[in-house]
Amino acid sequence: VQVHPGPPAVEFDNQHCGIYAGDKDSYSDFADVFDPIIQEYHGIKADARHTSDMDSTKLVGNVNPDAPVHSTRIRVGRSIDGFGLSPGITKDQRLGVEKLFSSACKKFPEDLAGEYYPLTGMDEEVRKQLVDDHFLFMSGDPNLKVAGMERDWPEGRGIFHNKEK
């Protein structure tokens, strides 16, 4: 469980919820704390179980073909087995995740192919262009700082986008 000065809901009075798990085991080790919060926040019952179905053909929606989506951003903050979650991840683990991700990006099929830009050592012109294009996230979010998620900034962090951005 996050053990820094205080979770966002304690540090900032404008937050709905503020608790972070340091690793996968936190959810079972501290289930008495996490379960009621998760159930209330997501409106689920105690016996609810997460299911995952990555079959994209099953996705349905109401996208109007006359107003197609031109761009979307996805911020991923999940885990890889064996690595801590954001508040509890070590610098070495974060660098390991970056290595795994940058390696995986090189294997994407052509329709997903793009480039991974590590923040550490990023060329200033590339950085400015990514900021100007509104792609690059910046440090400074007070919630992330209080939760310890900006330790060792910017090491082990980067941005990926496909060729079409």
Short mmCIF file of C-alpha atoms in Angstrom, two decimals:
data_model
loop_
_atom_site.label_atom_id
_atom_site.label_comp_id
_atom_site.label_asym_id
_atom_site.label_seq_id
_atom_site.Cartn_x
_atom_site.Cartn_y
_atom_site.Cartn_z
CA VAL A 1 0.00 0.00 0.00
CA GLN A 2 1.24 3.49 -0.80
CA VAL A 3 3.34 4.71 2.14
CA HIS A 4 4.45 8.17 1.09
CA PRO A 5 3.36 11.39 2.85
CA GLY A 6 -0.25 10.58 2.15
CA PRO A 7 -2.51 9.24 -0.56
CA PRO A 8 -4.05 11.90 -2.82
CA ALA A 9 -7.41 11.81 -1.03
CA VAL A 10 -5.62 12.70 2.22
CA GLU A 11 -3.18 15.24 0.77
CA PHE A 12 -5.68 16.99 -1.52
CA ASP A 13 -9.27 17.64 -0.47
CA ASN A 14 -10.56 17.62 -4.05
CA GLN A 15 -9.98 13.89 -4.61
CA HIS A 16 -12.67 11.20 -4.62
CA CYS A 17 -10.39 8.29 -3.87
CA GLY A 18 -6.71 7.93 -3.18
CA ILE A 19 -5.21 4.56 -2.48
CA TYR A 20 -2.50 2.78 -4.44
CA ALA A 21 -1.28 -0.80 -4.43
CA GLY A 22 2.48 -1.19 -4.51
CA ASP A 23 2.34 -4.62 -6.13
CA LYS A 24 -0.04 -7.39 -7.14
CA ASP A 25 0.11 -9.01 -3.70
CA SER A 26 -1.18 -5.82 -2.05
CA TYR A 27 -4.65 -6.58 -3.38
CA SER A 28 -4.80 -9.88 -1.47
CA ASP A 29 -2.64 -8.90 1.51
CA PHE A 30 -4.78 -5.81 2.14
CA ALA A 31 -8.09 -7.11 0.73
CA ASP A 32 -9.96 -5.88 3.80
CA VAL A 33 -8.96 -2.34 2.79
CA PHE A 34 -8.97 -2.56 -1.02
CA ASP A 35 -12.08 -4.66 -1.67
CA PRO A 36 -14.70 -2.31 -0.17
CA ILE A 37 -13.12 0.71 -1.88
CA ILE A 38 -12.97 -1.03 -5.27
CA GLN A 39 -16.54 -2.33 -4.91
CA GLU A 40 -17.94 1.09 -4.00
CA TYR A 41 -15.93 3.01 -6.61
CA HIS A 42 -16.85 0.65 -9.47
CA GLY A 43 -20.34 -0.22 -8.21
CA ILE A 44 -19.65 -3.94 -8.15
CA LYS A 45 -20.57 -6.70 -5.73
CA ALA A 46 -18.10 -8.62 -3.58
CA ASP A 47 -18.39 -11.73 -5.78
CA ALA A 48 -17.66 -9.84 -9.04
CA ARG A 49 -14.79 -11.27 -11.08
CA HIS A 50 -12.78 -9.56 -13.78
CA THR A 51 -12.86 -11.25 -17.16
CA SER A 52 -10.67 -10.35 -20.08
CA ASP A 53 -11.57 -10.87 -23.72
CA MET A 54 -9.09 -9.43 -26.20
CA ASP A 55 -11.13 -10.42 -29.29
CA SER A 56 -11.52 -7.09 -31.09
CA THR A 57 -14.26 -8.48 -33.35
CA LYS A 58 -16.57 -8.46 -30.32
CA LEU A 59 -16.25 -4.72 -29.82
CA VAL A 60 -19.41 -2.83 -30.61
CA GLY A 61 -20.07 0.84 -30.38
CA ASN A 62 -21.89 3.78 -31.76
CA VAL A 63 -19.19 5.57 -33.75
CA ASN A 64 -20.88 7.63 -36.39
CA PRO A 65 -19.13 6.87 -39.72
CA ASP A 66 -19.77 10.49 -40.77
CA ALA A 67 -17.76 11.67 -37.75
CA PRO A 68 -14.90 9.18 -37.53
CA VAL A 69 -12.34 9.19 -34.74
CA HIS A 70 -9.12 10.74 -36.01
CA SER A 71 -7.03 10.36 -32.90
CA THR A 72 -7.12 8.82 -29.47
CA ARG A 73 -4.74 8.66 -26.55
CA ILE A 74 -4.30 5.69 -24.29
CA ARG A 75 -2.39 5.93 -21.06
CA VAL A 76 -1.53 2.53 -19.74
CA GLY A 77 -0.82 2.11 -16.07
CA ARG A 78 -1.05 -1.61 -15.53
CA SER A 79 1.39 -4.27 -14.52
CA ILE A 80 3.63 -6.99 -15.83
CA ASP A 81 3.93 -10.09 -13.66
CA GLY A 82 7.09 -9.90 -11.59
CA PHE A 83 7.30 -6.10 -11.59
CA GLY A 84 5.91 -3.75 -8.94
CA LEU A 85 3.04 -1.40 -9.67
CA SER A 86 3.77 2.30 -10.07
CA PRO A 87 3.94 3.30 -6.38
CA GLY A 88 6.10 0.32 -5.43
CA ILE A 89 8.21 -0.28 -8.52
CA THR A 90 11.96 0.05 -8.08
CA LYS A 91 14.18 1.95 -10.47
CA ASP A 92 15.67 -1.31 -11.76
CA GLN A 93 12.20 -2.81 -12.30
CA ARG A 94 11.04 0.31 -14.16
CA LEU A 95 14.10 0.11 -16.43
CA GLY A 96 13.29 -3.58 -16.98
CA VAL A 97 9.72 -2.73 -18.00
CA GLU A 98 11.04 -0.10 -20.40
CA LYS A 99 13.45 -2.63 -21.92
CA LEU A 100 10.65 -5.18 -22.38
CA PHE A 101 8.31 -2.60 -23.90
CA SER A 102 10.86 -1.05 -26.27
CA SER A 103 11.81 -4.55 -27.44
CA ALA A 104 8.15 -5.53 -27.96
CA CYS A 105 7.51 -2.36 -29.98
CA LYS A 106 10.06 -3.48 -32.55
CA LYS A 107 7.99 -6.61 -33.17
CA PHE A 108 4.64 -4.92 -33.79
CA PRO A 109 3.01 -5.76 -37.13
CA GLU A 110 3.13 -3.10 -39.84
CA ASP A 111 -0.27 -1.60 -38.99
CA LEU A 112 0.89 -0.95 -35.41
CA ALA A 113 4.53 -0.20 -36.15
CA GLY A 114 5.92 3.03 -34.81
CA GLU A 115 8.63 4.34 -32.55
CA TYR A 116 9.31 4.30 -28.83
CA TYR A 117 10.90 7.49 -27.52
CA PRO A 118 12.65 7.12 -24.15
CA LEU A 119 12.50 10.32 -22.10
CA THR A 120 16.02 9.80 -20.80
CA GLY A 121 18.43 11.21 -23.37
CA MET A 122 15.65 12.44 -25.65
CA ASP A 123 16.83 14.93 -28.27
CA GLU A 124 15.49 18.38 -27.39
CA GLU A 125 14.02 18.94 -30.87
CA VAL A 126 12.17 15.61 -30.68
CA ARG A 127 10.90 16.51 -27.19
CA LYS A 128 9.66 19.92 -28.34
CA GLN A 129 7.89 18.39 -31.35
CA LEU A 130 6.16 15.76 -29.19
CA VAL A 131 5.04 18.49 -26.77
CA ASP A 132 3.87 20.71 -29.66
CA ASP A 133 1.93 17.76 -31.10
CA HIS A 134 0.32 17.27 -27.65
CA PHE A 135 1.66 13.73 -27.31
CA LEU A 136 4.29 14.04 -24.62
CA PHE A 137 3.19 13.87 -21.00
CA MET A 138 5.13 15.86 -18.47
CA SER A 139 6.15 15.41 -14.87
CA GLY A 140 4.49 17.46 -12.17
CA ASP A 141 1.12 15.85 -11.44
CA PRO A 142 0.72 16.35 -7.67
CA ASN A 143 -1.22 13.08 -7.29
CA LEU A 144 1.54 11.07 -8.92
CA LYS A 145 4.22 12.83 -6.89
CA VAL A 146 2.49 12.22 -3.56
CA ALA A 147 2.03 8.54 -4.44
CA GLY A 148 5.73 8.16 -5.25
CA MET A 149 5.11 7.51 -8.93
CA GLU A 150 7.54 10.15 -10.17
CA ARG A 151 10.60 8.77 -8.40
CA ASP A 152 13.70 8.73 -10.61
CA TRP A 153 11.98 10.91 -13.24
CA PRO A 154 12.45 10.57 -16.21
CA GLU A 155 14.33 7.27 -16.15
CA GLY A 156 12.44 4.21 -17.38
CA ARG A 157 9.75 6.28 -19.04
CA GLY A 158 8.90 7.12 -22.60
CA ILE A 159 6.26 7.46 -25.24
CA PHE A 160 5.27 5.25 -28.16
CA HIS A 161 3.19 6.18 -31.14
CA ASN A 162 2.56 4.51 -34.43
CA LYS A 163 3.61 5.98 -37.76
CA GLU A 164 0.35 7.86 -38.18
CA LYS A 165 0.65 9.22 -34.62
#
